[in-house]
Amino acid sequence: MSYPVDGNYDGGRCPASHPRHMMTLFFEVTYRTDHFANDWYGNSQPFILANGDTTGYGFHGDFVNGWDIPKLTKGINNCLDGEPNCPSETFTFYDQSDTQKCKIAPLLSESVSGTLSALPGCNTPSSGPAEYVPSSCPQDIALAKSLLTPSRLSTAISQSPTLPISIINMSTSKGWTYLGCGTDIAGNRTLNADWEGNNTMTIETCVDFCASKGHTYAGMEFGSQCYCDDTLPADRAPVPGIIANCIMPCAGNSSEICGGNAAITLYQKCGTGGCTPSSISSSTVSTRAHSVKRGRFMRGLDVDVDVEMR
């Protein structure tokens, strides 16, 4: 491989030693730092990347690994030179609400959102140019770091917790099992037989409330709300392995998660056969249509991601 001549990396001429031009994939992430323009003074910006980089130069990549090979091949075949936007039939782009739901359970119990007292992963700030010196790390975090390498990734996945760290296992203590994070709509609740809301809400108190009412399902939402019912619509059910937008701490216990905005943490009462989640009924409601929006941009919270083939 060689760079094009004349310094034109996007479309320059190939050198004689490397006459065949290869496709490039441009990947760009833009952070909305303008939202914090009034939060610091002077000429020194206050941002630090999670890896400890205070300069911003530690996060850059014009190619991101992990692509599905058939889809990448299709993009290469369909996206011709001079067409910055691939044909709409090449890739599927999801809207913001869909992308925000794509979260997996964390391997470690550490803070990664909100105002942080320290960087995740035991990282310490470093401005260079001297080589970064790793800090000492608790055993569990050091173990996770050692596992998250290409050769050991399957081991890390196999050792990941069966439940999210912020979820309580009550299959033995209360006879209820965790289902996952479902979706909810304010005008048409997923669980609507009984409900309560208070500033002392926890997973345990919500399950106890629904159990006292004789219901099969219990759901926590928006940190302080609890909903109960005996049926769960199939189109509102959790996707296995995805914690979705259930990211709000419970009002009565900040170490637990009680749903989120239009997201509901769901538990089910164990049946006579044990604590295995039963099949979710789709007969109680009609399946609601789910639309997928296509577009060039994939957006997240304060982050714009622009992907295009060149």
mmCIF file of C-alpha atoms in Angstrom:
data_model
loop_
_atom_site.group_PDB
_atom_site.id
_atom_site.type_symbol
_atom_site.label_atom_id
_atom_site.label_comp_id
_atom_site.label_asym_id
_atom_site.label_seq_id
_atom_site.Cartn_x
_atom_site.Cartn_y
_atom_site.Cartn_z
ATOM 1 C CA MET A 1 0.000 0.000 0.000
ATOM 2 C CA SER A 2 1.105 3.565 -0.671
ATOM 3 C CA TYR A 3 -0.380 7.052 -0.393
ATOM 4 C CA PRO A 4 -1.340 8.908 -3.599
ATOM 5 C CA VAL A 5 1.190 11.339 -4.964
ATOM 6 C CA ASP A 6 0.934 15.140 -4.703
ATOM 7 C CA GLY A 7 -0.456 14.866 -1.156
ATOM 8 C CA ASN A 8 -4.049 14.460 -2.346
ATOM 9 C CA TYR A 9 -5.148 11.586 -0.125
ATOM 10 C CA ASP A 10 -8.813 11.718 -1.145
ATOM 11 C CA GLY A 11 -8.361 11.269 -4.875
ATOM 12 C CA GLY A 12 -4.755 11.762 -5.914
ATOM 13 C CA ARG A 13 -2.856 9.889 -8.593
ATOM 14 C CA CYS A 14 -1.355 6.527 -7.742
ATOM 15 C CA PRO A 15 2.458 6.285 -7.772
ATOM 16 C CA ALA A 16 4.057 4.136 -10.453
ATOM 17 C CA SER A 17 5.068 1.597 -7.807
ATOM 18 C CA HIS A 18 1.409 1.073 -6.792
ATOM 19 C CA PRO A 19 -0.724 1.606 -9.930
ATOM 20 C CA ARG A 20 -4.030 0.167 -8.676
ATOM 21 C CA HIS A 21 -6.304 2.597 -6.800
ATOM 22 C CA MET A 22 -8.037 1.133 -3.739
ATOM 23 C CA MET A 23 -11.361 2.252 -2.272
ATOM 24 C CA THR A 24 -11.272 4.342 0.901
ATOM 25 C CA LEU A 25 -13.928 4.514 3.589
ATOM 26 C CA PHE A 26 -14.395 7.831 5.362
ATOM 27 C CA PHE A 27 -15.753 7.736 8.922
ATOM 28 C CA GLU A 28 -16.330 10.956 10.830
ATOM 29 C CA VAL A 29 -17.546 11.716 14.358
ATOM 30 C CA THR A 30 -18.370 15.292 15.319
ATOM 31 C CA TYR A 31 -18.738 16.168 18.994
ATOM 32 C CA ARG A 32 -21.068 19.071 19.791
ATOM 33 C CA THR A 33 -18.617 20.942 21.998
ATOM 34 C CA ASP A 34 -20.491 24.159 21.235
ATOM 35 C CA HIS A 35 -23.109 23.004 23.745
ATOM 36 C CA PHE A 36 -20.501 23.620 26.463
ATOM 37 C CA ALA A 37 -19.148 26.927 25.161
ATOM 38 C CA ASN A 38 -20.056 28.799 28.356
ATOM 39 C CA ASP A 39 -18.749 26.151 30.751
ATOM 40 C CA TRP A 40 -15.079 27.178 30.727
ATOM 41 C CA TYR A 41 -12.984 30.336 30.570
ATOM 42 C CA GLY A 42 -9.789 31.254 28.756
ATOM 43 C CA ASN A 43 -8.227 29.628 25.728
ATOM 44 C CA SER A 44 -7.726 26.132 27.139
ATOM 45 C CA GLN A 45 -10.483 23.648 26.304
ATOM 46 C CA PRO A 46 -11.513 21.340 29.197
ATOM 47 C CA PHE A 47 -12.305 18.129 27.312
ATOM 48 C CA ILE A 48 -10.605 14.806 28.013
ATOM 49 C CA LEU A 49 -11.216 11.629 26.027
ATOM 50 C CA ALA A 50 -12.040 8.473 27.959
ATOM 51 C CA ASN A 51 -8.572 7.065 27.221
ATOM 52 C CA GLY A 52 -6.978 10.018 29.068
ATOM 53 C CA ASP A 53 -6.083 12.068 25.990
ATOM 54 C CA THR A 54 -6.337 15.817 26.693
ATOM 55 C CA THR A 55 -5.377 16.840 23.150
ATOM 56 C CA GLY A 56 -8.022 15.055 21.081
ATOM 57 C CA TYR A 57 -5.465 13.528 18.728
ATOM 58 C CA GLY A 58 -5.873 10.076 20.260
ATOM 59 C CA PHE A 59 -9.231 9.475 18.571
ATOM 60 C CA HIS A 60 -9.013 9.302 14.815
ATOM 61 C CA GLY A 61 -9.757 6.653 12.264
ATOM 62 C CA ASP A 62 -10.753 6.675 8.622
ATOM 63 C CA PHE A 63 -11.720 3.030 8.866
ATOM 64 C CA VAL A 64 -13.624 1.261 11.602
ATOM 65 C CA ASN A 65 -13.263 -2.501 11.981
ATOM 66 C CA GLY A 66 -16.159 -4.828 12.636
ATOM 67 C CA TRP A 67 -18.025 -4.385 9.367
ATOM 68 C CA ASP A 68 -20.232 -7.182 8.173
ATOM 69 C CA ILE A 69 -18.240 -8.479 5.191
ATOM 70 C CA PRO A 70 -21.193 -9.047 2.789
ATOM 71 C CA LYS A 71 -22.530 -5.529 3.474
ATOM 72 C CA LEU A 72 -19.120 -3.944 3.056
ATOM 73 C CA THR A 73 -18.685 -5.836 -0.217
ATOM 74 C CA LYS A 74 -22.094 -4.625 -1.394
ATOM 75 C CA GLY A 75 -21.151 -1.054 -0.566
ATOM 76 C CA ILE A 76 -17.888 -1.323 -2.480
ATOM 77 C CA ASN A 77 -19.715 -2.705 -5.511
ATOM 78 C CA ASN A 78 -22.568 -0.155 -5.430
ATOM 79 C CA CYS A 79 -20.799 3.051 -4.376
ATOM 80 C CA LEU A 80 -18.915 4.317 -7.397
ATOM 81 C CA ASP A 81 -16.260 7.019 -7.468
ATOM 82 C CA GLY A 82 -17.755 10.497 -7.470
ATOM 83 C CA GLU A 83 -20.931 9.483 -5.621
ATOM 84 C CA PRO A 84 -20.447 10.491 -1.961
ATOM 85 C CA ASN A 85 -23.828 9.058 -0.947
ATOM 86 C CA CYS A 86 -24.320 5.342 -1.472
ATOM 87 C CA PRO A 87 -27.561 4.171 -3.102
ATOM 88 C CA SER A 88 -30.333 3.917 -0.559
ATOM 89 C CA GLU A 89 -30.665 0.182 -1.116
ATOM 90 C CA THR A 90 -27.051 -0.467 -0.071
ATOM 91 C CA PHE A 91 -27.280 0.190 3.661
ATOM 92 C CA THR A 92 -30.008 0.588 6.257
ATOM 93 C CA PHE A 93 -29.708 3.690 8.423
ATOM 94 C CA TYR A 94 -31.679 3.887 11.656
ATOM 95 C CA ASP A 95 -33.183 6.941 13.287
ATOM 96 C CA GLN A 96 -31.997 8.348 16.612
ATOM 97 C CA SER A 97 -34.499 6.482 18.786
ATOM 98 C CA ASP A 98 -33.412 3.153 17.298
ATOM 99 C CA THR A 99 -29.689 3.776 17.633
ATOM 100 C CA GLN A 100 -30.055 4.906 21.251
ATOM 101 C CA LYS A 101 -31.601 1.547 22.108
ATOM 102 C CA CYS A 102 -28.579 -0.353 20.848
ATOM 103 C CA LYS A 103 -26.736 -0.856 24.142
ATOM 104 C CA ILE A 104 -25.347 -4.010 25.707
ATOM 105 C CA ALA A 105 -24.967 -4.742 29.403
ATOM 106 C CA PRO A 106 -21.643 -3.481 30.846
ATOM 107 C CA LEU A 107 -18.949 -5.955 31.883
ATOM 108 C CA LEU A 108 -17.881 -3.813 34.844
ATOM 109 C CA SER A 109 -19.524 -1.788 37.563
ATOM 110 C CA GLU A 110 -18.093 1.656 36.864
ATOM 111 C CA SER A 111 -19.525 5.076 36.064
ATOM 112 C CA VAL A 112 -19.441 6.006 32.379
ATOM 113 C CA SER A 113 -22.117 8.721 32.136
ATOM 114 C CA GLY A 114 -22.924 12.043 33.753
ATOM 115 C CA THR A 115 -20.344 13.965 35.780
ATOM 116 C CA LEU A 116 -17.448 11.603 36.505
ATOM 117 C CA SER A 117 -15.011 11.822 39.405
ATOM 118 C CA ALA A 118 -12.493 9.759 37.413
ATOM 119 C CA LEU A 119 -12.041 8.395 33.909
ATOM 120 C CA PRO A 120 -13.338 4.875 33.236
ATOM 121 C CA GLY A 121 -10.939 1.956 32.972
ATOM 122 C CA CYS A 122 -8.472 3.453 35.495
ATOM 123 C CA ASN A 123 -7.206 5.821 32.794
ATOM 124 C CA THR A 124 -5.396 8.980 33.890
ATOM 125 C CA PRO A 125 -5.141 12.250 31.916
ATOM 126 C CA SER A 126 -2.069 12.518 29.692
ATOM 127 C CA SER A 127 -1.061 15.384 27.410
ATOM 128 C CA GLY A 128 2.127 13.935 25.903
ATOM 129 C CA PRO A 129 4.552 14.016 24.233
ATOM 130 C CA ALA A 130 6.000 11.534 26.724
ATOM 131 C CA GLU A 131 4.757 7.956 26.476
ATOM 132 C CA TYR A 132 1.634 7.240 28.498
ATOM 133 C CA VAL A 133 2.235 5.312 31.721
ATOM 134 C CA PRO A 134 -0.761 3.154 32.758
ATOM 135 C CA SER A 135 -1.946 3.499 36.323
ATOM 136 C CA SER A 136 -2.564 0.639 38.712
ATOM 137 C CA CYS A 137 -5.985 -0.932 38.309
ATOM 138 C CA PRO A 138 -8.350 -3.038 40.437
ATOM 139 C CA GLN A 139 -8.240 -6.692 39.513
ATOM 140 C CA ASP A 140 -11.678 -6.842 37.885
ATOM 141 C CA ILE A 141 -10.988 -3.924 35.533
ATOM 142 C CA ALA A 142 -7.514 -5.196 34.695
ATOM 143 C CA LEU A 143 -8.992 -8.609 33.884
ATOM 144 C CA ALA A 144 -11.618 -7.104 31.598
ATOM 145 C CA LYS A 145 -8.968 -5.087 29.765
ATOM 146 C CA SER A 146 -6.865 -8.186 29.221
ATOM 147 C CA LEU A 147 -9.865 -10.051 27.839
ATOM 148 C CA LEU A 148 -10.934 -7.364 25.378
ATOM 149 C CA THR A 149 -8.379 -8.253 22.713
ATOM 150 C CA PRO A 150 -9.203 -9.857 19.348
ATOM 151 C CA SER A 151 -7.878 -13.254 20.423
ATOM 152 C CA ARG A 152 -9.728 -13.206 23.721
ATOM 153 C CA LEU A 153 -12.946 -11.436 22.779
ATOM 154 C CA SER A 154 -14.984 -14.645 22.732
ATOM 155 C CA THR A 155 -13.723 -15.387 26.249
ATOM 156 C CA ALA A 156 -14.794 -11.940 27.437
ATOM 157 C CA ILE A 157 -18.256 -12.412 25.972
ATOM 158 C CA SER A 158 -18.642 -15.843 27.537
ATOM 159 C CA GLN A 159 -17.656 -14.404 30.928
ATOM 160 C CA SER A 160 -19.984 -11.407 30.706
ATOM 161 C CA PRO A 161 -22.706 -11.245 33.385
ATOM 162 C CA THR A 162 -26.027 -12.903 32.661
ATOM 163 C CA LEU A 163 -27.740 -9.817 34.091
ATOM 164 C CA PRO A 164 -26.791 -6.141 33.741
ATOM 165 C CA ILE A 165 -24.825 -4.974 36.779
ATOM 166 C CA SER A 166 -27.590 -2.558 37.813
ATOM 167 C CA ILE A 167 -30.282 -5.265 37.685
ATOM 168 C CA ILE A 168 -31.358 -7.268 40.728
ATOM 169 C CA ASN A 169 -31.709 -11.046 40.501
ATOM 170 C CA MET A 170 -34.902 -11.889 42.377
ATOM 171 C CA SER A 171 -35.587 -15.324 40.934
ATOM 172 C CA THR A 172 -34.840 -16.925 44.312
ATOM 173 C CA SER A 173 -35.630 -14.169 46.806
ATOM 174 C CA LYS A 174 -38.990 -13.091 45.359
ATOM 175 C CA GLY A 175 -39.765 -15.520 42.548
ATOM 176 C CA TRP A 176 -39.534 -12.911 39.770
ATOM 177 C CA THR A 177 -37.198 -12.966 36.783
ATOM 178 C CA TYR A 178 -35.699 -10.111 34.779
ATOM 179 C CA LEU A 179 -36.960 -9.844 31.180
ATOM 180 C CA GLY A 180 -35.028 -6.852 29.866
ATOM 181 C CA CYS A 181 -35.766 -3.310 28.712
ATOM 182 C CA GLY A 182 -39.023 -2.842 26.814
ATOM 183 C CA THR A 183 -40.559 0.189 25.143
ATOM 184 C CA ASP A 184 -43.472 2.293 26.365
ATOM 185 C CA ILE A 185 -45.718 5.090 25.125
ATOM 186 C CA ALA A 186 -47.256 7.630 27.504
ATOM 187 C CA GLY A 187 -50.658 7.594 25.811
ATOM 188 C CA ASN A 188 -50.804 3.819 25.496
ATOM 189 C CA ARG A 189 -48.958 2.159 28.364
ATOM 190 C CA THR A 190 -47.257 -1.198 27.911
ATOM 191 C CA LEU A 191 -48.453 -2.228 31.386
ATOM 192 C CA ASN A 192 -51.626 -0.406 32.461
ATOM 193 C CA ALA A 193 -53.535 -2.471 35.026
ATOM 194 C CA ASP A 194 -52.056 -0.735 38.115
ATOM 195 C CA TRP A 195 -49.361 1.813 38.758
ATOM 196 C CA GLU A 196 -47.729 4.012 41.397
ATOM 197 C CA GLY A 197 -45.043 6.662 41.496
ATOM 198 C CA ASN A 198 -42.853 7.911 44.336
ATOM 199 C CA ASN A 199 -39.394 9.177 45.222
ATOM 200 C CA THR A 200 -38.440 5.948 47.000
ATOM 201 C CA MET A 201 -38.883 3.676 43.984
ATOM 202 C CA THR A 202 -36.610 0.652 43.605
ATOM 203 C CA ILE A 203 -36.833 -2.548 41.604
ATOM 204 C CA GLU A 204 -37.786 -4.448 44.756
ATOM 205 C CA THR A 205 -40.565 -2.065 45.818
ATOM 206 C CA CYS A 206 -42.108 -2.101 42.344
ATOM 207 C CA VAL A 207 -42.076 -5.898 42.168
ATOM 208 C CA ASP A 208 -43.587 -6.042 45.664
ATOM 209 C CA PHE A 209 -46.313 -3.597 44.629
ATOM 210 C CA CYS A 210 -47.261 -5.567 41.517
ATOM 211 C CA ALA A 211 -47.127 -8.842 43.435
ATOM 212 C CA SER A 212 -49.495 -7.415 46.051
ATOM 213 C CA LYS A 213 -51.949 -6.615 43.250
ATOM 214 C CA GLY A 214 -51.697 -10.172 41.916
ATOM 215 C CA HIS A 215 -50.081 -9.273 38.576
ATOM 216 C CA THR A 216 -47.645 -11.201 36.395
ATOM 217 C CA TYR A 217 -45.530 -8.346 35.026
ATOM 218 C CA ALA A 218 -43.832 -5.420 36.783
ATOM 219 C CA GLY A 219 -42.159 -2.513 35.031
ATOM 220 C CA MET A 220 -40.125 0.452 36.258
ATOM 221 C CA GLU A 221 -39.919 3.639 34.223
ATOM 222 C CA PHE A 222 -38.494 7.156 34.405
ATOM 223 C CA GLY A 223 -36.736 6.385 37.689
ATOM 224 C CA SER A 224 -39.780 6.725 39.916
ATOM 225 C CA GLN A 225 -42.731 5.016 38.214
ATOM 226 C CA CYS A 226 -44.012 1.449 38.570
ATOM 227 C CA TYR A 227 -46.507 -0.274 36.246
ATOM 228 C CA CYS A 228 -48.206 -3.674 36.490
ATOM 229 C CA ASP A 229 -50.208 -5.975 34.222
ATOM 230 C CA ASP A 230 -50.878 -9.612 33.357
ATOM 231 C CA THR A 231 -49.992 -9.384 29.651
ATOM 232 C CA LEU A 232 -47.057 -7.942 27.740
ATOM 233 C CA PRO A 233 -47.528 -6.864 24.104
ATOM 234 C CA ALA A 234 -45.060 -8.623 21.828
ATOM 235 C CA ASP A 235 -44.110 -5.422 20.017
ATOM 236 C CA ARG A 236 -43.129 -3.779 23.316
ATOM 237 C CA ALA A 237 -41.034 -6.715 24.540
ATOM 238 C CA PRO A 238 -37.272 -6.450 25.177
ATOM 239 C CA VAL A 239 -34.664 -7.569 22.682
ATOM 240 C CA PRO A 240 -32.505 -10.251 24.361
ATOM 241 C CA GLY A 241 -29.048 -8.998 25.335
ATOM 242 C CA ILE A 242 -29.843 -5.311 24.718
ATOM 243 C CA ILE A 243 -30.375 -2.920 27.657
ATOM 244 C CA ALA A 244 -31.814 -0.275 25.304
ATOM 245 C CA ASN A 245 -32.746 3.084 26.876
ATOM 246 C CA CYS A 246 -33.212 1.805 30.423
ATOM 247 C CA ILE A 247 -30.552 4.107 31.842
ATOM 248 C CA MET A 248 -32.261 6.080 34.646
ATOM 249 C CA PRO A 249 -31.242 5.319 38.251
ATOM 250 C CA CYS A 250 -34.065 4.351 40.579
ATOM 251 C CA ALA A 251 -35.207 7.265 42.751
ATOM 252 C CA GLY A 252 -34.859 5.132 45.881
ATOM 253 C CA ASN A 253 -31.548 3.447 44.988
ATOM 254 C CA SER A 254 -29.162 5.041 42.509
ATOM 255 C CA SER A 255 -27.265 1.762 42.038
ATOM 256 C CA GLU A 256 -30.329 0.238 40.356
ATOM 257 C CA ILE A 257 -31.858 1.143 36.985
ATOM 258 C CA CYS A 258 -35.574 1.904 36.732
ATOM 259 C CA GLY A 259 -36.271 2.276 33.027
ATOM 260 C CA GLY A 260 -35.886 5.536 31.179
ATOM 261 C CA ASN A 261 -37.706 7.900 28.854
ATOM 262 C CA ALA A 262 -40.224 5.689 27.005
ATOM 263 C CA ALA A 263 -38.202 2.684 28.215
ATOM 264 C CA ILE A 264 -39.394 0.240 30.874
ATOM 265 C CA THR A 265 -37.366 -2.242 32.947
ATOM 266 C CA LEU A 266 -39.445 -5.426 32.944
ATOM 267 C CA TYR A 267 -39.781 -8.314 35.402
ATOM 268 C CA GLN A 268 -42.025 -11.360 35.176
ATOM 269 C CA LYS A 269 -43.405 -13.544 37.960
ATOM 270 C CA CYS A 270 -41.927 -17.031 37.862
ATOM 271 C CA GLY A 271 -44.301 -19.817 36.848
ATOM 272 C CA THR A 272 -44.757 -23.275 38.289
ATOM 273 C CA GLY A 273 -41.965 -24.550 36.070
ATOM 274 C CA GLY A 274 -39.404 -22.158 37.542
ATOM 275 C CA CYS A 275 -37.975 -18.785 36.615
ATOM 276 C CA THR A 276 -37.786 -19.142 32.849
ATOM 277 C CA PRO A 277 -39.475 -16.226 31.012
ATOM 278 C CA SER A 278 -42.606 -17.500 29.310
ATOM 279 C CA SER A 279 -43.520 -16.713 25.740
ATOM 280 C CA ILE A 280 -44.887 -13.206 25.389
ATOM 281 C CA SER A 281 -48.455 -12.966 24.229
ATOM 282 C CA SER A 282 -49.083 -11.163 20.968
ATOM 283 C CA SER A 283 -52.813 -11.820 20.993
ATOM 284 C CA THR A 284 -53.707 -9.102 23.478
ATOM 285 C CA VAL A 285 -52.849 -6.231 21.148
ATOM 286 C CA SER A 286 -52.208 -5.779 17.492
ATOM 287 C CA THR A 287 -48.566 -5.540 16.506
ATOM 288 C CA ARG A 288 -47.694 -1.901 15.943
ATOM 289 C CA ALA A 289 -45.891 -1.005 12.757
ATOM 290 C CA HIS A 290 -42.204 -0.249 13.179
ATOM 291 C CA SER A 291 -40.706 2.151 10.686
ATOM 292 C CA VAL A 292 -37.049 2.398 9.805
ATOM 293 C CA LYS A 293 -35.894 5.734 8.488
ATOM 294 C CA ARG A 294 -33.128 5.863 5.953
ATOM 295 C CA GLY A 295 -30.692 8.702 5.689
ATOM 296 C CA ARG A 296 -27.081 9.677 5.542
ATOM 297 C CA PHE A 297 -26.632 10.593 9.172
ATOM 298 C CA MET A 298 -26.691 8.357 12.228
ATOM 299 C CA ARG A 299 -27.204 10.589 15.236
ATOM 300 C CA GLY A 300 -26.637 10.087 18.945
ATOM 301 C CA LEU A 301 -26.701 12.277 22.025
ATOM 302 C CA ASP A 302 -24.538 15.317 21.167
ATOM 303 C CA VAL A 303 -22.661 13.239 18.598
ATOM 304 C CA ASP A 304 -23.145 13.240 14.838
ATOM 305 C CA VAL A 305 -21.745 10.318 12.884
ATOM 306 C CA ASP A 306 -21.344 10.713 9.140
ATOM 307 C CA VAL A 307 -20.381 7.656 7.109
ATOM 308 C CA GLU A 308 -19.799 7.788 3.390
ATOM 309 C CA MET A 309 -18.001 5.698 0.799
ATOM 310 C CA ARG A 310 -15.334 7.347 -1.313
#
